[in-house]
Each structure stands twice: as C-alpha cells, then as structure tokens.
Coordinates of C-alpha atoms in Angstrom, one line a residue:
X84 CA 129.4 156.0 175.0
X85 CA 132.3 156.6 173.0
X86 CA 134.8 155.7 175.2
X87 CA 134.4 152.3 177.2
X88 CA 136.9 152.6 180.2
X89 CA 135.8 153.5 183.3
X90 CA 138.0 154.8 185.9
X91 CA 137.3 154.2 190.2
X92 CA 139.1 156.5 192.6
X93 CA 138.1 154.2 195.9
X94 CA 137.0 150.4 195.5
X95 CA 135.1 149.7 198.8
X96 CA 131.7 148.7 199.2
X97 CA 129.8 151.2 196.9
X98 CA 132.7 151.6 194.3
X99 CA 132.9 148.3 194.1
X100 CA 129.5 147.6 193.8
X101 CA 128.9 149.6 191.0
X102 CA 131.6 148.2 189.2
X103 CA 130.6 145.0 189.5
X104 CA 127.2 145.7 188.2
X105 CA 129.1 147.7 185.2
X106 CA 131.2 144.4 185.0
X107 CA 127.4 142.3 184.8
X108 CA 125.8 144.7 182.5
X109 CA 128.8 145.7 180.3
X110 CA 131.3 143.2 179.9
X111 CA 133.4 144.5 177.0
X112 CA 134.2 147.6 179.2
X113 CA 137.8 148.4 180.5
X114 CA 137.5 148.9 184.1
X115 CA 140.8 150.6 185.9
X116 CA 141.1 151.5 189.6
X117 CA 142.9 153.3 192.0
X118 CA 142.6 152.5 196.4
X119 CA 144.8 152.9 198.8
X120 CA 144.0 149.3 199.9
X121 CA 146.0 146.9 197.8
X122 CA 144.2 144.2 198.7
X123 CA 141.1 145.2 197.2
X124 CA 142.7 145.9 194.2
X125 CA 144.1 143.1 194.2
X126 CA 141.0 141.1 194.6
X127 CA 139.3 143.1 191.9
X128 CA 141.6 142.1 189.6
X129 CA 141.6 138.6 190.4
X130 CA 137.6 138.6 190.9
X131 CA 137.9 139.9 187.3
X132 CA 136.2 143.2 188.0
X133 CA 138.8 145.2 187.5
X134 CA 141.3 145.1 184.4
X135 CA 144.0 147.6 185.8
X136 CA 145.2 148.4 189.3
X137 CA 146.4 151.9 189.6
X138 CA 149.3 152.9 191.8
X139 CA 148.8 156.2 191.7
X140 CA 145.9 159.1 190.1
X141 CA 148.3 159.2 186.4
X142 CA 147.6 158.8 182.7
X143 CA 145.8 155.6 183.2
X144 CA 142.6 157.6 183.8
X145 CA 142.8 159.8 180.8
X146 CA 140.1 158.8 178.2
X147 CA 137.6 157.6 180.0
X148 CA 134.1 158.0 179.8
X149 CA 132.7 158.0 183.5
X150 CA 135.7 158.9 186.7
X151 CA 133.5 157.4 189.5
X152 CA 135.1 158.9 193.6
X153 CA 134.2 156.7 195.8
X154 CA 136.7 157.8 198.6
X155 CA 135.5 159.5 202.2
X156 CA 133.9 162.6 201.3
X157 CA 137.2 164.4 202.9
X158 CA 139.0 163.0 200.2
X159 CA 137.5 163.5 196.9
X160 CA 138.7 167.4 197.1
X161 CA 141.6 166.4 197.0
X162 CA 141.4 164.2 194.1
X163 CA 139.6 166.7 192.0
X164 CA 142.5 168.5 192.1
X165 CA 144.2 165.5 190.5
X166 CA 142.0 164.8 188.1
X167 CA 142.1 167.9 186.5
X168 CA 144.7 167.7 184.1
X169 CA 143.7 164.0 183.2
X170 CA 139.9 164.5 182.8
X171 CA 138.9 165.6 178.8
X172 CA 135.9 167.5 177.9
X173 CA 133.4 164.5 177.3
X174 CA 134.1 162.7 180.8
X175 CA 131.6 162.8 182.9
X176 CA 133.0 162.8 186.8
X177 CA 131.2 161.8 189.6
X178 CA 130.9 160.8 193.3
X179 CA 128.9 158.8 195.5
X180 CA 129.2 160.9 198.6
X181 CA 126.1 161.1 200.7
X182 CA 126.5 164.9 201.4
X183 CA 126.9 167.1 198.1
X184 CA 127.2 171.2 199.0
X185 CA 130.8 170.7 200.1
X186 CA 132.2 168.9 196.6
X187 CA 129.9 171.1 194.5
X188 CA 132.1 174.1 195.6
X189 CA 135.3 172.5 195.3
X190 CA 134.2 171.6 191.9
X191 CA 133.0 175.2 191.3
X192 CA 135.9 176.0 192.7
X193 CA 138.3 174.2 190.4
X194 CA 136.5 175.4 187.5
X195 CA 135.6 171.7 186.6
X196 CA 131.5 172.2 186.4
X197 CA 131.4 171.1 183.0
X198 CA 132.2 167.6 183.8
X199 CA 130.5 167.5 187.4
X200 CA 127.3 165.2 187.8
X201 CA 127.5 164.9 191.7
X202 CA 125.8 160.7 192.2
X203 CA 124.7 159.5 195.6
X204 CA 123.3 155.5 195.4
X205 CA 121.0 155.3 198.6
X206 CA 121.8 152.3 199.5
X207 CA 124.9 150.2 201.8
X208 CA 125.5 147.8 204.6
X209 CA 126.1 147.4 208.1
X210 CA 129.2 145.5 206.3
X211 CA 132.0 147.9 204.7
X212 CA 135.0 147.2 202.1
X213 CA 135.2 145.5 198.6
X214 CA 134.9 142.2 199.7
X215 CA 131.3 143.0 200.3
X216 CA 130.6 144.4 197.4
X217 CA 127.6 143.3 195.4
X218 CA 126.4 143.8 191.7
X219 CA 123.0 144.1 193.2
X220 CA 123.8 146.4 195.8
X221 CA 122.0 149.3 193.9
X222 CA 119.3 147.6 192.4
X223 CA 115.5 149.2 192.6
X224 CA 117.6 151.9 194.7
X225 CA 117.4 155.6 194.1
X226 CA 120.4 156.9 192.3
X227 CA 120.7 160.8 193.2
X228 CA 122.2 162.6 190.3
X229 CA 122.7 166.3 191.3
X230 CA 124.2 168.0 188.0
X231 CA 126.7 171.0 188.0
X232 CA 125.2 174.0 186.5
X233 CA 127.4 174.0 183.2
X234 CA 126.7 169.7 183.0
X235 CA 125.9 169.3 179.4
X236 CA 121.5 168.2 179.2
X237 CA 124.0 165.1 177.1
X238 CA 125.9 164.2 179.9
X239 CA 122.9 164.7 182.1
X240 CA 120.7 162.5 180.2
X241 CA 123.5 159.9 179.6
X242 CA 124.0 159.0 182.7
X243 CA 120.8 158.9 183.8
X244 CA 120.9 156.2 181.5
X245 CA 123.4 154.8 181.8
X246 CA 122.3 154.7 186.4
X247 CA 118.9 153.0 184.7
X248 CA 120.7 150.2 182.8
X249 CA 122.5 149.5 186.3
X250 CA 118.8 149.1 186.9
X251 CA 119.1 151.4 189.2
X252 CA 116.2 154.1 190.1
X253 CA 117.9 158.0 188.9
X254 CA 116.3 161.0 190.5
X255 CA 117.5 164.5 189.3
X256 CA 118.4 167.0 192.1
X257 CA 120.3 170.2 192.8
X258 CA 122.8 169.6 195.1
X259 CA 121.3 172.1 198.1
X260 CA 118.2 170.3 198.0
X261 CA 119.6 166.8 198.0
X262 CA 121.3 168.1 201.3
X263 CA 118.2 169.0 202.6
X264 CA 116.4 165.8 201.8
X265 CA 119.2 163.5 203.2
X266 CA 119.6 165.9 206.2
X267 CA 115.6 165.4 207.5
X268 CA 115.0 161.4 205.9
X269 CA 118.1 160.1 206.6
X270 CA 120.9 162.5 208.4
X271 CA 118.3 163.4 211.3
X272 CA 117.1 160.1 211.4
X273 CA 120.4 158.7 213.0
X274 CA 120.2 162.0 215.1
X275 CA 117.7 161.1 216.8
X276 CA 118.0 157.0 217.4
X277 CA 121.6 158.0 218.3
X278 CA 120.7 160.6 220.8
X279 CA 117.5 158.1 222.4
X280 CA 119.9 155.4 222.9
X281 CA 122.0 157.7 224.5
X282 CA 119.4 159.2 226.9
X283 CA 117.9 155.7 228.2
X284 CA 121.5 155.1 229.0
X285 CA 121.8 158.0 230.9
X286 CA 118.8 157.8 232.6
X287 CA 118.4 153.7 232.9
X288 CA 117.8 152.6 236.5
X289 CA 120.6 151.3 238.5
X290 CA 119.7 147.4 238.0
X291 CA 119.3 148.4 234.1
X292 CA 115.7 147.5 233.7
X293 CA 115.1 150.0 230.5
X294 CA 118.1 148.2 229.1
X295 CA 116.7 144.9 229.5
X296 CA 113.2 145.7 228.3
X297 CA 113.8 147.7 225.6
X298 CA 114.1 144.6 223.1
X299 CA 111.6 144.4 220.1
X300 CA 109.8 147.9 218.8
X301 CA 112.9 149.7 220.9
X302 CA 115.3 148.2 219.2
X303 CA 114.1 148.2 215.4
X304 CA 113.9 152.6 216.3
X305 CA 116.7 152.6 216.8
X306 CA 118.5 150.0 214.8
X307 CA 120.3 152.9 212.8
X308 CA 122.4 153.9 216.0
X309 CA 124.6 150.7 215.6
X310 CA 125.9 152.4 212.1
X311 CA 129.7 154.5 211.7
X312 CA 130.7 156.8 214.0
X313 CA 133.2 158.4 212.1
X314 CA 130.8 158.3 208.8
X315 CA 128.3 160.0 210.5
X316 CA 130.6 162.2 212.6
X317 CA 132.1 163.3 208.8
X318 CA 128.4 163.6 207.8
X319 CA 127.5 166.3 210.7
X320 CA 130.5 168.2 209.8
X321 CA 129.9 168.5 206.0
X322 CA 125.8 169.0 206.0
X323 CA 126.0 170.7 209.2
X324 CA 124.0 174.0 208.7
X325 CA 121.3 171.7 207.0
X326 CA 121.3 169.7 209.9
X327 CA 121.1 172.1 212.4
X328 CA 118.0 174.2 210.8
X329 CA 116.0 171.0 210.5
X330 CA 116.9 170.0 213.9
X331 CA 115.5 173.6 215.0
X332 CA 112.6 172.8 213.5
X333 CA 112.4 169.3 214.8
X334 CA 112.5 170.4 218.1
X335 CA 109.8 172.9 217.6
X336 CA 107.7 169.7 216.6
X337 CA 108.9 168.0 219.9
X338 CA 107.9 171.1 221.9
X339 CA 104.0 171.6 219.9
X340 CA 103.7 167.6 221.0
X341 CA 104.6 168.0 224.6
X342 CA 102.6 171.2 225.0
X343 CA 99.6 169.2 223.6
X344 CA 100.6 166.2 226.4
X345 CA 100.4 169.1 228.9
X346 CA 97.1 170.7 227.9
X347 CA 95.4 167.0 227.3
X348 CA 94.3 168.2 224.1
X349 CA 92.7 164.8 222.6
X350 CA 91.9 166.2 219.5
X351 CA 95.5 167.4 218.6
X352 CA 97.1 164.1 220.0
X353 CA 94.6 162.0 218.1
X354 CA 95.5 164.0 215.1
X355 CA 99.0 163.8 215.5
X356 CA 99.0 159.8 215.6
X357 CA 96.6 159.5 213.0
X358 CA 98.5 161.7 210.3
X359 CA 101.6 160.4 210.9
X360 CA 99.6 156.0 210.8
X361 CA 98.3 157.5 207.4
X362 CA 101.4 159.0 206.1
X363 CA 103.4 156.4 206.7
X364 CA 101.5 153.6 205.5
X365 CA 101.7 155.6 202.2
X366 CA 105.3 155.0 202.2
X367 CA 106.1 152.9 198.9
X368 CA 108.2 149.7 199.3
X369 CA 108.9 148.7 196.5
X370 CA 112.6 150.6 196.5
X371 CA 115.5 151.6 198.6
X372 CA 115.6 154.9 200.6
X373 CA 118.3 156.2 202.4
X374 CA 118.1 153.5 205.2
X375 CA 119.0 150.7 204.2
X376 CA 115.6 147.7 205.0
X377 CA 115.5 145.3 206.9
X378 CA 114.2 141.9 205.2
X379 CA 112.2 140.1 208.5
X380 CA 109.0 138.4 209.6
X381 CA 108.3 137.2 213.1
X382 CA 105.8 133.9 213.6
X383 CA 104.2 132.3 216.0
X384 CA 105.9 129.1 217.7
X385 CA 105.0 127.1 220.6
X386 CA 107.5 127.3 223.5
X387 CA 109.3 123.8 223.6
X388 CA 112.8 122.2 223.3
X389 CA 113.9 122.4 219.7
X390 CA 111.4 124.9 218.7
X391 CA 113.6 127.4 217.4
X392 CA 116.1 124.8 216.1
X393 CA 112.9 122.6 213.9
X394 CA 112.9 126.2 212.0
X395 CA 116.4 126.8 211.4
X396 CA 116.4 123.1 209.8
X397 CA 113.4 124.0 207.2
X398 CA 115.3 126.9 206.2
X399 CA 119.0 126.0 205.8
X400 CA 117.8 122.3 204.6
X401 CA 116.1 124.8 201.5
X402 CA 119.1 126.9 201.3
X403 CA 117.7 129.9 202.6
X404 CA 120.4 131.5 204.7
X405 CA 119.3 133.7 208.4
X406 CA 120.9 136.9 209.3
X407 CA 119.2 136.9 213.0
X408 CA 116.9 134.4 215.2
X409 CA 115.5 135.3 218.2
X410 CA 112.8 135.4 220.8
X411 CA 111.0 138.9 220.8
X412 CA 109.9 139.3 224.9
X413 CA 108.6 142.3 224.7
X414 CA 105.8 142.0 221.7
X415 CA 104.4 145.6 222.5
X416 CA 104.3 146.7 218.9
X417 CA 105.0 143.1 216.9
X418 CA 102.9 139.9 216.7
X419 CA 104.3 137.0 216.8
X420 CA 107.1 135.3 219.3
X421 CA 109.9 134.4 217.4
X422 CA 111.6 137.0 215.0
X423 CA 114.0 136.1 212.3
X424 CA 115.6 138.3 209.8
X425 CA 117.4 137.4 206.9
X426 CA 119.9 139.0 203.7
X427 CA 118.0 139.8 201.4
X428 CA 114.0 140.5 200.2
X429 CA 114.2 137.3 198.2
X430 CA 115.2 134.8 200.8
X431 CA 112.9 136.5 203.3
X432 CA 110.0 136.2 200.9
X433 CA 110.5 132.5 200.1
X434 CA 110.7 131.9 203.7
X435 CA 107.7 133.2 204.5
X436 CA 105.8 131.2 201.9
X437 CA 108.2 127.9 203.2
X438 CA 107.0 128.4 206.6
X439 CA 103.2 128.6 206.0
X440 CA 103.6 125.7 204.1
X441 CA 104.7 124.0 207.4
X442 CA 101.8 125.6 209.0
X443 CA 103.5 128.1 210.8
X444 CA 101.3 131.5 211.1
X445 CA 103.6 134.2 209.5
X446 CA 103.5 137.9 210.2
X447 CA 105.6 140.1 207.4
X448 CA 107.1 143.4 207.8

C-alpha cells in the first residue's frame, strides 16, 4: 500500500481485533479510529493499538489506504455518506457486517462502488467490546469479501492479500450469494435453536422435567440460542427476505420428515440419518465458520470426593484455564462423565494430552 494509514469506525470486538492484528503484523502503520465509546478509544490508545482517537468522522480519515466500518449494520449506512467526501480513489472502503445486501444497496445509491469491498470475518465471541478483542480472533477464520461491481481488480487482489497477511482465509463472493449462504448456515440455525428452546419451554411439564433432563446434547445443539437478541433481531430484519425464503424450504424438509415418520418409511428414514451423518462428518475442522466453535473434551472420572478438584488442579498447575466444567447427567449423545470447556483450541489440545498422561480416559469433540 502506498499509504500506511488505516481508519476504523467502530472499535468493538471485531474492529478491535482487526486493528490489533494489523498492529501485530504491520507495527509501522498509522491506525486511527472513531467510536462513540470514549473509554474504548482511550484504552486502544493506551495499549498502543491505535495512534489517533477521533472525536468525529473528519479530515483525519483523508489519505487512508483502508477504512473499516465496524459499527452496527444499521449505523454504517449513515457513516457512508459522511465518508464520501473524505476518501480518495485509492482508498478501499469495507465493513464487517454479517448481512451484505443492505450496505451494498446504499453504496450503489451513493455512487461509491469503485471504493467499496464488503467484508465479513466469520469470527466472534460471546463477549463484546474492545476490551475483549484479540489479535488472533480472525486467525484461520473465513473472511468473506463481497466486492462492489465497479471495484477494480487490483483493489480486490490487494484486499485479498491483506486479509491473508492477517492469517485469515479470504473467500470472494457476490453479496447476494453471501446473504443466502449465511442465511442458511448461520441465520437459520440461530432461529432453529431459539424456536426449539422456546418450544421446550412452552411444552414443558409443570414440574419442569424437560428443562431438568435437557442437559448434554440438547444444550450443545441449542447453545447459539444464548446469543445477543438485539443482534439477531437486526439480522432477521436486514436479511429478512432471504431468511423467509430459506425457512420456507426448511419447513418443507421438516414436513417431508414428518410424512416419512407417519408412513413408517424405513428406507427413507435410514437414508435421512445416514446422509446427514456422512455429510456432517465430511465437514472440515481446520477453519472457523460463522458459528463459533467450542473447544471442549469429555473424560471419565470415578464418583468420589475431590474428583473434579483434582482435574482442575492438574490443569491450573500447568497454566491451562478452564472456561466451564461439569458433570454430564444426560449422556445419550456423549461419551465421558465430565465435560470441560476451554477458551481456545491449544488449551483443549494441551489439556487432552496432559489428562491422558495422568491416565484419564479422554474423549475429544
């Protein structure tokens, strides 16, 4: 890049993590940022992530090689119009939203297609804000690029190389295709998880037996129902047309499954479960998708006083932090009595080796 200045509008979890990754791999670059949260800006300056904290979107953003829009999706359209008079022809303007059609339409309306390449790093955390951002958050995560129709090939190639240099995995998609894909593999699962949890809540017995027995596999497949209600409300509103279409097809698939059960169709039912098993088992584990991966293992322990404490002590003495730990009472879908969840993949892998060294039987997921 001719210019070594990069601007951020919004410095939360994703914006902060990208800024920290840039700082790690390009320490000489000048990073500036605007955020309504003054504490985040102050912390970013104090940590050395950014050089300049901006009180507004002003002339500081002139001459940037990249400007990242990292505010909530419904704010970014307003920021586009403020940036239009500040960016030059060489600047690459991008965003990090999980819905792309709405911002692309605004880019087209404002005549900013030559500058815009949409972006969606498929990474995140249940914790939000700059204070929880990490330079490695986007590492080995798919990073979708959705170039506007008039974006020059040279800009697209430059952005792809830049994302690669931050250790993410760039994938170029049309923005309409992006919203259909994420609608199917991210937005639909969140709706299914939420409606399934609500269905159990609404049909539970008076003494709450469903809730009491629903641990284990049920909690794992509905984990994403604990996500931010505001964020998913906005995603459903912004990608509503695609989600509605996808839901329609999924309802047809559920209806077909119901018909096969009603007809006691042994062959069709076996094929449904066999095909889903084989396809799921073919999915790669090497990179992050749109739904955050859990890093957990299961192990067998003897039911005796201090059993969990012993394992916790072994891990703590080897500087391995535990995110969550507990006995699994419903073990229809898991092997192992104790489930231990970690903050990252390395911790889970190191814990597995360590516990096996101490003769524990470990089942990795």
